Tab-separated table of C-alpha atoms and ligand atoms in Angstrom:
chain	number	residue	atom	x	y	z
A	1	UNK	CA	280.069	-36.537	-105.274
A	2	UNK	CA	279.755	-33.722	-102.769
A	3	UNK	CA	282.882	-32.581	-100.943
A	4	UNK	CA	282.075	-31.185	-97.476
A	5	UNK	CA	284.858	-28.601	-97.762
A	6	UNK	CA	283.377	-27.334	-101.046
A	7	UNK	CA	279.599	-27.833	-100.799
A	8	UNK	CA	277.791	-27.779	-104.122
A	9	UNK	CA	276.017	-24.579	-105.049
A	10	UNK	CA	272.274	-24.745	-105.664
A	11	UNK	CA	272.707	-24.459	-109.434
A	12	UNK	CA	275.202	-27.325	-109.567
A	13	UNK	CA	272.505	-29.709	-108.341
A	14	UNK	CA	270.279	-28.906	-111.317
A	15	UNK	CA	271.960	-31.569	-113.473
A	16	UNK	CA	270.670	-34.281	-111.152
A	17	UNK	CA	267.139	-33.631	-112.373
A	18	UNK	CA	267.628	-32.062	-115.817
A	19	UNK	CA	270.646	-34.065	-117.008
A	20	UNK	CA	269.803	-37.597	-115.905
A	21	UNK	CA	267.883	-38.432	-119.089
A	22	UNK	CA	269.439	-35.756	-121.298
A	23	UNK	CA	269.167	-37.701	-124.575
A	24	UNK	CA	265.479	-38.498	-123.937
A	25	UNK	CA	264.820	-34.832	-123.144
A	26	UNK	CA	266.661	-33.653	-126.281
A	27	UNK	CA	264.868	-36.013	-128.653
A	28	UNK	CA	261.434	-36.578	-127.082
A	29	UNK	CA	260.539	-33.388	-125.183
A	30	UNK	CA	262.518	-30.501	-126.619
A	31	UNK	CA	261.588	-30.868	-130.339
A	32	UNK	CA	257.952	-30.029	-129.506
A	33	UNK	CA	259.143	-26.637	-128.238
A	34	UNK	CA	260.287	-25.597	-131.720
A	35	UNK	CA	257.073	-23.602	-132.318
A	36	UNK	CA	257.979	-21.417	-129.361
A	37	UNK	CA	261.595	-20.974	-130.534
A	38	UNK	CA	260.759	-20.163	-134.149
A	39	UNK	CA	258.064	-17.650	-133.279
A	40	UNK	CA	260.214	-15.884	-130.653
A	41	UNK	CA	263.186	-15.670	-133.043
A	42	UNK	CA	260.864	-14.167	-135.636
A	43	UNK	CA	259.433	-11.610	-133.164
A	44	UNK	CA	262.967	-10.611	-132.130
A	45	UNK	CA	264.012	-10.284	-135.778
A	46	UNK	CA	267.094	-12.479	-135.292
A	47	UNK	CA	269.271	-11.994	-138.321
A	48	UNK	CA	272.624	-12.748	-139.922
A	49	UNK	CA	275.521	-11.870	-137.610
A	50	UNK	CA	273.436	-11.158	-134.466
A	51	UNK	CA	275.237	-12.284	-131.321
A	52	UNK	CA	272.585	-14.346	-129.526
A	53	UNK	CA	272.842	-15.730	-125.984
A	54	UNK	CA	270.308	-18.342	-124.849
A	55	UNK	CA	270.142	-18.463	-121.040
A	56	UNK	CA	269.231	-21.896	-119.609
A	57	UNK	CA	269.684	-23.244	-123.130
A	58	UNK	CA	268.972	-26.862	-122.187
A	59	UNK	CA	269.967	-29.229	-124.998
A	60	UNK	CA	270.392	-26.269	-127.355
A	61	UNK	CA	267.686	-26.743	-129.990
A	62	UNK	CA	266.723	-23.054	-129.792
A	63	UNK	CA	270.370	-22.094	-130.363
A	64	UNK	CA	270.701	-24.480	-133.281
A	65	UNK	CA	267.685	-22.793	-134.914
A	66	UNK	CA	269.105	-19.294	-134.232
A	67	UNK	CA	272.341	-20.470	-135.894
A	68	UNK	CA	270.372	-21.438	-139.003
A	69	UNK	CA	269.252	-17.796	-139.208
A	70	UNK	CA	272.913	-16.764	-139.340
A	71	UNK	CA	273.270	-15.769	-135.675
A	72	UNK	CA	276.534	-16.164	-133.780
A	73	UNK	CA	275.458	-18.439	-130.929
A	74	UNK	CA	276.246	-18.439	-127.207
A	75	UNK	CA	274.550	-20.495	-124.517
A	76	UNK	CA	274.638	-21.311	-120.839
A	77	UNK	CA	273.018	-24.027	-118.790
A	78	UNK	CA	273.596	-25.530	-115.357
A	79	UNK	CA	273.391	-29.099	-116.648
A	80	UNK	CA	276.689	-30.390	-118.137
A	81	UNK	CA	274.883	-33.323	-119.728
A	82	UNK	CA	272.456	-31.032	-121.577
A	83	UNK	CA	275.329	-28.728	-122.545
A	84	UNK	CA	277.155	-31.692	-124.139
A	85	UNK	CA	274.186	-32.168	-126.480
A	86	UNK	CA	273.930	-28.434	-127.216
A	87	UNK	CA	277.647	-28.384	-128.164
A	88	UNK	CA	277.199	-31.439	-130.366
A	89	UNK	CA	274.326	-29.704	-132.165
A	90	UNK	CA	276.149	-26.390	-132.727
A	91	UNK	CA	279.909	-27.010	-132.523
A	92	UNK	CA	280.730	-23.443	-133.573
A	93	UNK	CA	278.797	-21.954	-130.635
A	94	UNK	CA	280.317	-20.875	-127.315
A	95	UNK	CA	278.181	-22.876	-124.858
A	96	UNK	CA	279.152	-22.921	-121.194
A	97	UNK	CA	278.139	-24.770	-118.047
A	98	UNK	CA	277.306	-22.244	-115.367
A	99	UNK	CA	274.824	-20.301	-113.300
A	100	UNK	CA	272.489	-17.846	-114.989
A	101	UNK	CA	272.806	-15.642	-111.884
A	102	UNK	CA	276.476	-14.993	-112.726
A	103	UNK	CA	276.858	-14.983	-116.508
A	104	UNK	CA	280.514	-15.475	-117.518
A	105	UNK	CA	280.528	-12.773	-120.237
A	106	UNK	CA	281.450	-9.072	-120.053
A	107	UNK	CA	278.908	-6.243	-120.127
A	108	UNK	CA	277.260	-5.407	-123.476
A	109	UNK	CA	278.385	-8.640	-125.198
A	110	UNK	CA	275.166	-9.570	-127.057
A	111	UNK	CA	272.605	-8.162	-129.484
A	112	UNK	CA	269.910	-10.570	-128.294
A	113	UNK	CA	269.305	-12.634	-125.144
A	114	UNK	CA	266.627	-15.343	-125.102
A	115	UNK	CA	265.437	-17.624	-122.352
A	116	UNK	CA	262.745	-20.224	-122.932
A	117	UNK	CA	261.091	-21.062	-119.625
A	118	UNK	CA	264.513	-20.606	-118.014
A	119	UNK	CA	264.230	-17.267	-116.174
A	120	UNK	CA	261.371	-17.008	-113.673
A	121	UNK	CA	259.976	-14.688	-110.990
A	122	UNK	CA	262.132	-16.603	-108.506
A	123	UNK	CA	265.340	-15.698	-110.400
A	124	UNK	CA	265.490	-11.875	-110.195
A	125	UNK	CA	269.301	-11.869	-110.347
A	126	UNK	CA	269.286	-13.754	-113.640
A	127	UNK	CA	267.199	-11.079	-115.344
A	128	UNK	CA	269.562	-8.334	-114.130
A	129	UNK	CA	272.471	-10.391	-115.493
A	130	UNK	CA	270.675	-10.692	-118.842
A	131	UNK	CA	270.343	-6.904	-118.931
A	132	UNK	CA	274.035	-6.449	-118.101
A	133	UNK	CA	275.322	-8.640	-120.949
A	134	UNK	CA	273.023	-7.023	-123.546
A	135	UNK	CA	274.365	-4.074	-125.474
A	136	UNK	CA	272.353	-0.831	-125.210
A	137	UNK	CA	269.360	-1.210	-127.505
A	138	UNK	CA	269.737	-5.021	-127.473
A	139	UNK	CA	266.591	-7.180	-127.345
A	140	UNK	CA	265.443	-9.811	-124.874
A	141	UNK	CA	262.834	-12.528	-125.487
A	142	UNK	CA	261.499	-14.582	-122.576
A	143	UNK	CA	258.828	-17.229	-122.239
A	144	UNK	CA	257.117	-18.561	-119.129
A	145	UNK	CA	254.023	-20.687	-118.511
A	146	UNK	CA	250.888	-18.617	-119.175
A	147	UNK	CA	247.298	-19.210	-118.070
A	148	UNK	CA	247.487	-22.925	-117.400
A	149	UNK	CA	243.880	-23.343	-116.278
A	150	UNK	CA	242.520	-22.234	-119.655
A	151	UNK	CA	245.004	-24.391	-121.579
A	152	UNK	CA	243.377	-27.378	-123.268
A	153	UNK	CA	246.596	-29.305	-122.619
A	154	UNK	CA	246.925	-28.391	-118.909
A	155	UNK	CA	246.377	-32.090	-118.113
A	156	UNK	CA	249.888	-32.762	-119.439
A	157	UNK	CA	251.439	-30.906	-116.486
A	158	UNK	CA	249.212	-32.575	-113.882
A	159	UNK	CA	251.660	-35.386	-112.954
A	160	UNK	CA	254.180	-32.729	-111.859
A	161	UNK	CA	251.870	-32.013	-108.909
A	162	UNK	CA	252.961	-35.335	-107.413
A	163	UNK	CA	256.032	-33.459	-106.115
A	164	UNK	CA	256.249	-32.459	-102.439
A	165	UNK	CA	254.011	-29.646	-101.242
A	166	UNK	CA	257.081	-27.441	-100.906
A	167	UNK	CA	258.210	-28.096	-104.501
A	168	UNK	CA	254.690	-27.549	-105.865
A	169	UNK	CA	254.377	-24.230	-104.061
A	170	UNK	CA	257.847	-23.223	-105.335
A	171	UNK	CA	256.639	-23.948	-108.895
A	172	UNK	CA	253.648	-21.644	-108.239
A	173	UNK	CA	255.932	-18.877	-106.932
A	174	UNK	CA	257.994	-19.057	-110.134
A	175	UNK	CA	255.040	-18.083	-112.333
A	176	UNK	CA	254.774	-14.659	-113.930
A	177	UNK	CA	252.318	-15.260	-116.746
A	178	UNK	CA	249.467	-13.415	-115.010
A	179	UNK	CA	248.599	-10.032	-116.589
A	180	UNK	CA	251.087	-7.368	-115.614
A	181	UNK	CA	253.408	-9.659	-113.612
A	182	UNK	CA	255.987	-10.491	-116.306
A	183	UNK	CA	255.840	-6.914	-117.568
A	184	UNK	CA	256.601	-5.553	-114.066
A	185	UNK	CA	259.428	-8.099	-113.648
A	186	UNK	CA	261.160	-6.808	-116.790
A	187	UNK	CA	260.499	-3.118	-116.047
A	188	UNK	CA	261.825	-3.491	-112.492
A	189	UNK	CA	265.001	-5.059	-113.871
A	190	UNK	CA	265.521	-1.972	-116.063
A	191	UNK	CA	264.147	-3.031	-119.473
A	192	UNK	CA	262.054	-0.714	-121.660
A	193	UNK	CA	259.537	-1.196	-124.512
A	194	UNK	CA	258.177	-4.305	-122.759
A	195	UNK	CA	255.561	-6.150	-124.806
A	196	UNK	CA	253.601	-9.316	-124.144
A	197	UNK	CA	253.571	-11.479	-127.269
A	198	UNK	CA	251.691	-14.548	-128.427
A	199	UNK	CA	253.865	-17.654	-128.522
A	200	UNK	CA	252.447	-21.002	-129.636
A	201	UNK	CA	253.287	-24.037	-127.540
A	202	UNK	CA	252.184	-27.659	-127.947
A	203	UNK	CA	253.687	-30.932	-126.814
A	204	UNK	CA	253.133	-33.805	-129.202
A	205	UNK	CA	253.974	-37.490	-128.814
A	206	UNK	CA	253.319	-40.511	-131.007
A	207	UNK	CA	251.738	-42.611	-128.215
A	208	UNK	CA	251.183	-42.669	-124.416
A	209	UNK	CA	254.459	-44.494	-123.864
A	210	UNK	CA	256.480	-41.835	-125.659
A	211	UNK	CA	254.528	-39.093	-123.904
A	212	UNK	CA	255.315	-40.567	-120.466
A	213	UNK	CA	258.995	-41.050	-121.308
A	214	UNK	CA	259.255	-37.462	-122.521
A	215	UNK	CA	257.771	-36.063	-119.310
A	216	UNK	CA	259.891	-38.343	-117.103
A	217	UNK	CA	263.020	-36.763	-118.677
A	218	UNK	CA	262.282	-33.244	-117.327
A	219	UNK	CA	263.586	-31.557	-114.173
A	220	UNK	CA	260.168	-30.953	-112.529
A	221	UNK	CA	259.304	-34.652	-113.088
A	222	UNK	CA	262.391	-35.545	-111.068
A	223	UNK	CA	260.927	-33.629	-108.115
A	224	UNK	CA	257.747	-35.730	-108.353
A	225	UNK	CA	259.745	-38.942	-108.844
A	226	UNK	CA	261.604	-38.257	-105.597
A	227	UNK	CA	258.190	-38.413	-103.873
A	228	UNK	CA	256.402	-41.276	-105.604
A	229	UNK	CA	259.140	-43.203	-107.443
A	230	UNK	CA	259.756	-43.427	-111.191
A	231	UNK	CA	257.405	-46.400	-111.793
A	232	UNK	CA	254.407	-44.691	-110.175
A	233	UNK	CA	255.110	-41.384	-111.956
A	234	UNK	CA	255.443	-43.161	-115.298
A	235	UNK	CA	252.260	-45.171	-114.845
A	236	UNK	CA	250.135	-42.207	-113.832
A	237	UNK	CA	251.464	-40.154	-116.759
A	238	UNK	CA	250.932	-43.053	-119.181
A	239	UNK	CA	247.303	-43.481	-118.023
A	240	UNK	CA	246.639	-39.760	-118.386
A	241	UNK	CA	248.140	-39.664	-121.878
A	242	UNK	CA	246.133	-42.747	-122.919
A	243	UNK	CA	242.949	-40.961	-121.851
A	244	UNK	CA	243.888	-38.126	-124.264
A	245	UNK	CA	244.892	-40.331	-127.206
A	246	UNK	CA	242.872	-40.381	-130.430
A	247	UNK	CA	243.267	-43.095	-133.042
A	248	UNK	CA	245.574	-42.113	-135.873
A	249	UNK	CA	246.566	-38.763	-134.325
A	250	UNK	CA	249.492	-37.747	-132.142
A	251	UNK	CA	248.740	-36.989	-128.497
A	252	UNK	CA	248.748	-33.215	-128.430
A	253	UNK	CA	248.723	-30.921	-125.407
A	254	UNK	CA	248.423	-27.214	-126.172
A	255	UNK	CA	249.685	-25.158	-123.250
A	256	UNK	CA	249.367	-21.413	-122.832
A	257	UNK	CA	252.796	-19.777	-122.776
A	258	UNK	CA	253.363	-16.086	-122.100
A	259	UNK	CA	256.067	-14.444	-124.180
A	260	UNK	CA	257.726	-11.100	-123.501
A	261	UNK	CA	260.031	-9.006	-125.611
A	262	UNK	CA	261.817	-5.861	-124.394
A	263	UNK	CA	264.923	-3.736	-124.965
A	264	UNK	CA	267.852	-2.547	-122.939
A	265	UNK	CA	267.575	1.250	-122.776
A	266	UNK	CA	269.957	3.311	-124.817
A	267	UNK	CA	271.761	6.187	-123.226
A	268	UNK	CA	272.386	8.705	-125.963
A	269	UNK	CA	274.513	11.534	-124.541
A	270	UNK	CA	272.633	14.810	-124.837
A	271	UNK	CA	275.819	16.810	-124.837
A	272	UNK	CA	278.503	15.614	-127.228
A	273	UNK	CA	280.197	18.839	-128.338
A	274	UNK	CA	283.461	17.513	-126.891
A	275	UNK	CA	283.340	14.415	-129.108
A	276	UNK	CA	285.147	14.574	-132.466
A	277	UNK	CA	282.757	15.082	-135.378
A	278	UNK	CA	284.629	12.534	-137.504
A	279	UNK	CA	284.823	15.044	-140.408
A	280	UNK	CA	286.263	18.495	-141.210
A	281	UNK	CA	283.207	20.448	-140.042
A	282	UNK	CA	282.254	21.432	-136.503
A	283	UNK	CA	279.171	20.557	-134.439
A	284	UNK	CA	275.708	21.997	-135.214
A	285	UNK	CA	272.678	22.592	-132.947
A	286	UNK	CA	270.953	19.225	-132.364
A	287	UNK	CA	267.524	18.740	-133.961
A	288	UNK	CA	264.832	16.084	-133.613
A	289	UNK	CA	266.192	14.529	-136.838
A	290	UNK	CA	269.847	14.465	-135.739
A	291	UNK	CA	268.893	13.012	-132.336
A	292	UNK	CA	266.837	10.310	-134.073
A	293	UNK	CA	269.818	9.407	-136.259
A	294	UNK	CA	271.992	9.022	-133.164
A	295	UNK	CA	269.394	6.995	-131.290
A	296	UNK	CA	268.716	4.678	-134.273
A	297	UNK	CA	272.458	4.077	-134.655
A	298	UNK	CA	273.015	3.250	-130.997
A	299	UNK	CA	269.964	0.960	-130.952
A	300	UNK	CA	270.997	-0.738	-134.165
A	301	UNK	CA	274.794	-0.918	-133.906
A	302	UNK	CA	275.716	0.214	-130.413
A	303	UNK	CA	277.552	3.351	-131.616
A	304	UNK	CA	276.895	6.556	-133.582
A	305	UNK	CA	278.239	6.289	-137.132
A	306	UNK	CA	280.540	9.084	-138.279
A	307	UNK	CA	278.414	9.379	-141.399
A	308	UNK	CA	275.412	10.172	-139.144
A	309	UNK	CA	277.455	12.842	-137.334
A	310	UNK	CA	278.038	14.452	-140.723
A	311	UNK	CA	274.473	14.142	-142.026
A	312	UNK	CA	272.867	15.099	-138.686
A	313	UNK	CA	273.143	18.652	-140.034
A	314	UNK	CA	270.561	17.788	-142.719
A	315	UNK	CA	268.839	14.516	-141.753
A	316	UNK	CA	265.997	15.013	-144.205
A	317	UNK	CA	268.435	15.299	-147.088
A	318	UNK	CA	270.007	12.035	-145.972
A	319	UNK	CA	266.549	10.450	-146.072
A	320	UNK	CA	266.028	11.763	-149.599
A	321	UNK	CA	269.339	10.453	-150.897
A	322	UNK	CA	268.766	7.096	-149.182
A	323	UNK	CA	265.289	7.049	-150.778
A	324	UNK	CA	266.747	7.633	-154.245
A	325	UNK	CA	269.277	4.815	-153.723
A	326	UNK	CA	266.402	2.570	-152.607
A	327	UNK	CA	264.521	3.459	-155.816
A	328	UNK	CA	267.468	2.163	-157.832
A	329	UNK	CA	267.556	-1.049	-155.789
A	330	UNK	CA	263.840	-1.609	-156.400
A	331	UNK	CA	264.021	-0.737	-160.099
A	332	UNK	CA	266.796	-3.255	-160.685
A	333	UNK	CA	265.592	-5.777	-158.095
A	334	UNK	CA	269.198	-5.746	-156.886
A	335	UNK	CA	270.191	-8.416	-154.369
A	336	UNK	CA	272.428	-7.684	-151.379
A	337	UNK	CA	275.234	-9.565	-153.107
A	338	UNK	CA	274.886	-7.493	-156.306
A	339	UNK	CA	274.815	-4.286	-154.250
A	340	UNK	CA	277.897	-5.456	-152.345
A	341	UNK	CA	279.798	-6.155	-155.572
A	342	UNK	CA	278.785	-2.791	-157.083
A	343	UNK	CA	279.650	-0.727	-154.012
A	344	UNK	CA	282.962	-2.438	-153.210
A	345	UNK	CA	284.030	-1.950	-156.841
A	346	UNK	CA	282.830	1.674	-156.914
A	347	UNK	CA	284.355	2.594	-153.524
A	348	UNK	CA	287.712	0.920	-154.124
A	349	UNK	CA	288.052	2.593	-157.526
A	350	UNK	CA	287.224	5.959	-155.941
A	351	UNK	CA	289.554	5.353	-152.978
A	352	UNK	CA	286.708	5.622	-150.433
A	353	UNK	CA	287.752	3.588	-147.394
A	354	UNK	CA	284.471	4.108	-145.476
A	355	UNK	CA	282.127	2.462	-147.991
A	356	UNK	CA	284.836	-0.080	-148.905
A	357	UNK	CA	284.999	-1.248	-145.291
A	358	UNK	CA	281.274	-1.052	-144.496
A	359	UNK	CA	280.237	-2.878	-147.667
A	360	UNK	CA	283.267	-5.173	-147.691
A	361	UNK	CA	281.900	-6.487	-144.381
A	362	UNK	CA	278.380	-6.860	-145.762
A	363	UNK	CA	279.595	-8.610	-148.922
A	364	UNK	CA	281.687	-11.014	-146.814
A	365	UNK	CA	278.479	-12.065	-145.030
A	366	UNK	CA	276.762	-12.719	-148.377
A	367	UNK	CA	279.741	-14.615	-149.790
A	368	UNK	CA	282.899	-15.163	-147.743
A	369	UNK	CA	285.876	-13.132	-146.516
A	370	UNK	CA	288.141	-14.068	-149.440
A	371	UNK	CA	285.503	-13.278	-152.085
A	372	UNK	CA	284.886	-9.847	-150.574
A	373	UNK	CA	288.580	-9.068	-150.063
A	374	UNK	CA	289.244	-10.013	-153.727
A	375	UNK	CA	286.389	-7.768	-154.918
A	376	UNK	CA	287.918	-4.908	-152.908
A	377	UNK	CA	291.404	-5.519	-154.315
A	378	UNK	CA	290.010	-5.548	-157.866
A	379	UNK	CA	291.005	-9.202	-158.275
A	380	UNK	CA	288.007	-10.679	-160.089
A	381	UNK	CA	289.264	-14.298	-160.133
A	382	UNK	CA	286.821	-15.728	-157.558
A	383	UNK	CA	283.887	-13.692	-158.951
A	384	UNK	CA	281.131	-15.342	-161.037
A	385	UNK	CA	280.721	-13.931	-164.597
A	386	UNK	CA	277.694	-11.793	-163.568
A	387	UNK	CA	279.553	-10.406	-160.506
A	388	UNK	CA	282.566	-9.682	-162.671
A	389	UNK	CA	280.498	-7.779	-165.233
A	390	UNK	CA	278.965	-5.673	-162.444
A	391	UNK	CA	282.348	-4.915	-160.847
A	392	UNK	CA	283.919	-3.957	-164.215
A	393	UNK	CA	280.990	-1.693	-165.037
A	394	UNK	CA	281.031	0.044	-161.625
A	395	UNK	CA	284.772	0.730	-161.984
A	396	UNK	CA	284.304	2.055	-165.548
A	397	UNK	CA	281.548	4.448	-164.401
A	398	UNK	CA	283.759	5.830	-161.628
A	399	UNK	CA	286.945	5.994	-163.738
A	400	UNK	CA	285.565	7.938	-166.678
A	401	UNK	CA	281.844	7.937	-167.497
A	402	UNK	CA	282.631	9.545	-170.900
A	403	UNK	CA	284.847	6.668	-171.916
A	404	UNK	CA	282.213	3.905	-171.595
A	405	UNK	CA	281.205	2.157	-174.836
A	406	UNK	CA	278.248	0.166	-176.234
A	407	UNK	CA	280.534	-2.893	-175.925
A	408	UNK	CA	280.742	-2.336	-172.136
A	409	UNK	CA	276.942	-2.300	-171.959
A	410	UNK	CA	276.775	-5.393	-174.177
A	411	UNK	CA	278.911	-7.252	-171.614
A	412	UNK	CA	276.189	-6.658	-169.026
A	413	UNK	CA	273.543	-7.933	-171.469
A	414	UNK	CA	275.705	-11.008	-172.199
A	415	UNK	CA	275.499	-12.098	-168.550
A	416	UNK	CA	271.715	-11.720	-168.533
A	417	UNK	CA	270.919	-8.164	-167.414
A	418	UNK	CA	268.027	-6.441	-169.212
A	419	UNK	CA	268.204	-2.814	-170.317
A	420	UNK	CA	265.898	-1.871	-167.413
A	421	UNK	CA	268.332	-3.492	-165.023
A	422	UNK	CA	271.346	-1.827	-166.668
A	423	UNK	CA	269.567	1.502	-166.199
A	424	UNK	CA	268.979	0.715	-162.488
A	425	UNK	CA	272.521	-0.607	-161.928
A	426	UNK	CA	274.064	2.529	-163.414
A	427	UNK	CA	271.647	4.775	-161.529
A	428	UNK	CA	272.610	2.967	-158.297
A	429	UNK	CA	276.365	3.245	-158.892
A	430	UNK	CA	276.046	6.950	-159.789
A	431	UNK	CA	274.001	7.732	-156.650
A	432	UNK	CA	276.414	5.796	-154.428
A	433	UNK	CA	279.289	7.627	-156.094
A	434	UNK	CA	277.662	10.992	-155.294
A	435	UNK	CA	277.142	9.917	-151.681
A	436	UNK	CA	280.735	8.720	-151.307
A	437	UNK	CA	282.155	11.806	-153.036
A	438	UNK	CA	280.306	14.100	-150.651
A	439	UNK	CA	281.305	12.149	-147.507
A	440	UNK	CA	284.936	11.826	-148.573
A	441	UNK	CA	285.356	15.457	-149.604
A	442	UNK	CA	284.313	16.582	-146.123
A	443	UNK	CA	286.840	14.225	-144.527
A	444	UNK	CA	284.414	11.640	-143.055
A	445	UNK	CA	286.447	8.889	-141.405
A	446	UNK	CA	285.392	5.245	-141.124
A	447	UNK	CA	284.278	4.309	-137.598
A	448	UNK	CA	286.925	2.633	-135.441
A	449	UNK	CA	284.158	0.448	-133.934
A	450	UNK	CA	283.080	-0.723	-137.369
A	451	UNK	CA	286.713	-1.399	-138.319
A	452	UNK	CA	287.307	-3.462	-135.148
A	453	UNK	CA	284.359	-5.767	-135.980
A	454	UNK	CA	285.422	-6.540	-139.547
A	455	UNK	CA	287.173	-9.752	-140.603
A	456	UNK	CA	290.964	-9.444	-140.782
A	457	UNK	CA	291.001	-10.000	-144.553
A	458	UNK	CA	288.672	-7.077	-145.222
A	459	UNK	CA	290.727	-4.766	-142.992
A	460	UNK	CA	293.937	-5.770	-144.773
A	461	UNK	CA	292.420	-5.364	-148.244
A	462	UNK	CA	291.471	-1.693	-147.775
A	463	UNK	CA	294.768	0.168	-148.163
A	464	UNK	CA	293.324	3.490	-149.451
A	465	UNK	CA	291.369	6.477	-148.207
A	466	UNK	CA	290.935	7.983	-144.783
A	467	UNK	CA	291.875	6.048	-141.635
A	468	UNK	CA	289.375	4.889	-139.025
A	469	UNK	CA	288.557	7.112	-136.049
B	1	SAM	C1	262.463	-25.554	-118.375
B	1	SAM	S1	264.120	-25.959	-118.801
B	1	SAM	C2	264.294	-25.030	-120.279
B	1	SAM	C3	265.391	-25.520	-121.141
B	1	SAM	C4	265.408	-24.981	-122.532
B	1	SAM	N1	265.394	-23.539	-122.501
B	1	SAM	C5	264.242	-25.529	-123.330
B	1	SAM	O1	263.549	-24.716	-123.958
B	1	SAM	O2	264.058	-26.714	-123.371
B	1	SAM	C6	265.068	-25.125	-117.620
B	1	SAM	C7	266.563	-25.190	-117.832
B	1	SAM	O3	267.183	-24.336	-116.882
B	1	SAM	C8	268.413	-24.897	-116.503
B	1	SAM	N2	268.758	-24.254	-115.217
B	1	SAM	C9	268.133	-24.325	-114.029
B	1	SAM	N3	268.741	-23.546	-113.114
B	1	SAM	C10	269.772	-22.944	-113.737
B	1	SAM	C11	270.777	-21.995	-113.335
B	1	SAM	N4	270.835	-21.513	-112.099
B	1	SAM	N5	271.654	-21.574	-114.257
B	1	SAM	C12	271.629	-22.053	-115.529
B	1	SAM	N6	270.706	-22.938	-115.958
B	1	SAM	C13	269.781	-23.384	-115.086
B	1	SAM	C14	268.119	-26.389	-116.446
B	1	SAM	O4	269.288	-27.172	-116.544
B	1	SAM	C15	267.210	-26.536	-117.660
B	1	SAM	O5	267.945	-26.858	-118.813
C-alpha cells in the first residue's frame, strides 16, 4: 500500500506488473529465453570464478546458467516476487531487490555485467551504473529487441499493442536495436570495443493456452490488461497463437534480438616510475611489449602482476619461456588439475611463495580449498594415487635431480602414465623450476592483490618465501 508521506518510487511499482504472476513467468516465459542467455554467456567467455552481475535479472534463469559455468553470481531486480524465485534457484548468489539506476555495489565490483532486455534507451542512468560497477577491462553483454518487422515471430508481440497509446509510444522510445543506436548508447556511456552480436531468440509453447498464459505473465502485458482487461487480452492472444499452431509441433515465434558486447576502458598509467618494481631491479624504458603486458594484466585481472613488471624488460623472452611450458603441457596432455598438483609441489619444495599462492588458488578451483592447501603443505592424504605420484615426483626433481631412481619413474608408470607423459611431466616441472628460480632470485614478490583474493586456507598454508607486496 502506498503511504502519502513516502510515495513509491517509479521502480517500486514495477512488481505490480512483473511480479503478479511470477511463477508463471519463471516457468512458462523465461525458459524460452535460454538460447539468448547461453549464447551471450559464450560470447562474453564467462568462466570459473568470474564475478557476474545480471541487471534486471527477473526470475534469475540467466544467473543460474552463469553459476553452472562456475561464475560467482550477483543479481538485481525491482520485483521482489521475481527475486524470490531467483534466490530459490541460486541460493549462493547475492540477489537484491532494487533500482538498476542506483546499483547497491561499490565501483569496480564485477568482471562481467549482463542485462537481458533490462536496460533500454530510456534508462541512460542504468548503463552508467553498469559501467561504474565493472572493473576496468570488465565486459558487458546487453540484449534488446532487434528488427521486429522482419521477425517471423513478430505476431507474438502484437497483443502488447493493446496498451494505451502512451505506453505503446514509450515502448517504441525504449528501442535501440536499429543500426548504430545501441552502439552509440554504449559509446556515449563510456564503453569501448562495442560490437553488435547475433543472439538467437525464440518463444516456444506447447499449445495456444500455454502461449497466452505465458504472455499474460509479463510486465508489458499488464499495461495492455489495464486497458482491455485480462479476459480480452487472453482471448486475443489465444486466438493469435491458435492461428500460428501446427499439428504436432510447438508454437514457435522467432524474434529478432540485438545483442551488444563491450568493455570498460582500462587506464594503464603511462608513467609508473614511482611505483615499486616488486623485485630487486629498477625500472626500464617502456616498450610496446612491456606496455602490452601491463594492459593485458589490467584487462584480465584488474592489476599489473609483479612478474610482468620483472619480465617487461624482455617480454619476448617471457613469451618464449611460456611457449616452452605450453609445449610440455601439450606433449603430456596435462590437465589443469595435474598442472596444479605439479606446480604446488614444485614451488613449495623450492620455497617459492609466488607460484605456490598463484597455483594454490588455481588448484583450489579445480578441487577444493583443503585439497590445495594439503598439496601445498606436502600432506598427500587427500590426494588420489595419480596426484600423489605427480607431487612426489615434482618434489624429487626439485630436491635432487641426481638422486632420482628407476623405481621413482616406475611409480609414475604404476599409476598409468606412459613414458611419453613422464617425459612431458618432467620437462614441465623442470621448465617451471627454471622460471621460479629466476623470479625468486631477483626478489619478485607475490602480488598483494592476488593474495587478498585467495581463500584463507591457501594463504595460511604458504609459510615460506617472499611476502606479498
Ligand atoms: C523484460 S524483463 C527481463 C527480465 C530478465 N532479464 C529476463 O531475461 O527474463 C525486465 C525486467 O526488468 C525489471 N525492472 C524494470 N525496471 C527496473 C528497475 N528500475 N530496476 C531494476 N529492475 C527493473 C523487471 O522487474 C523485469 O524483471
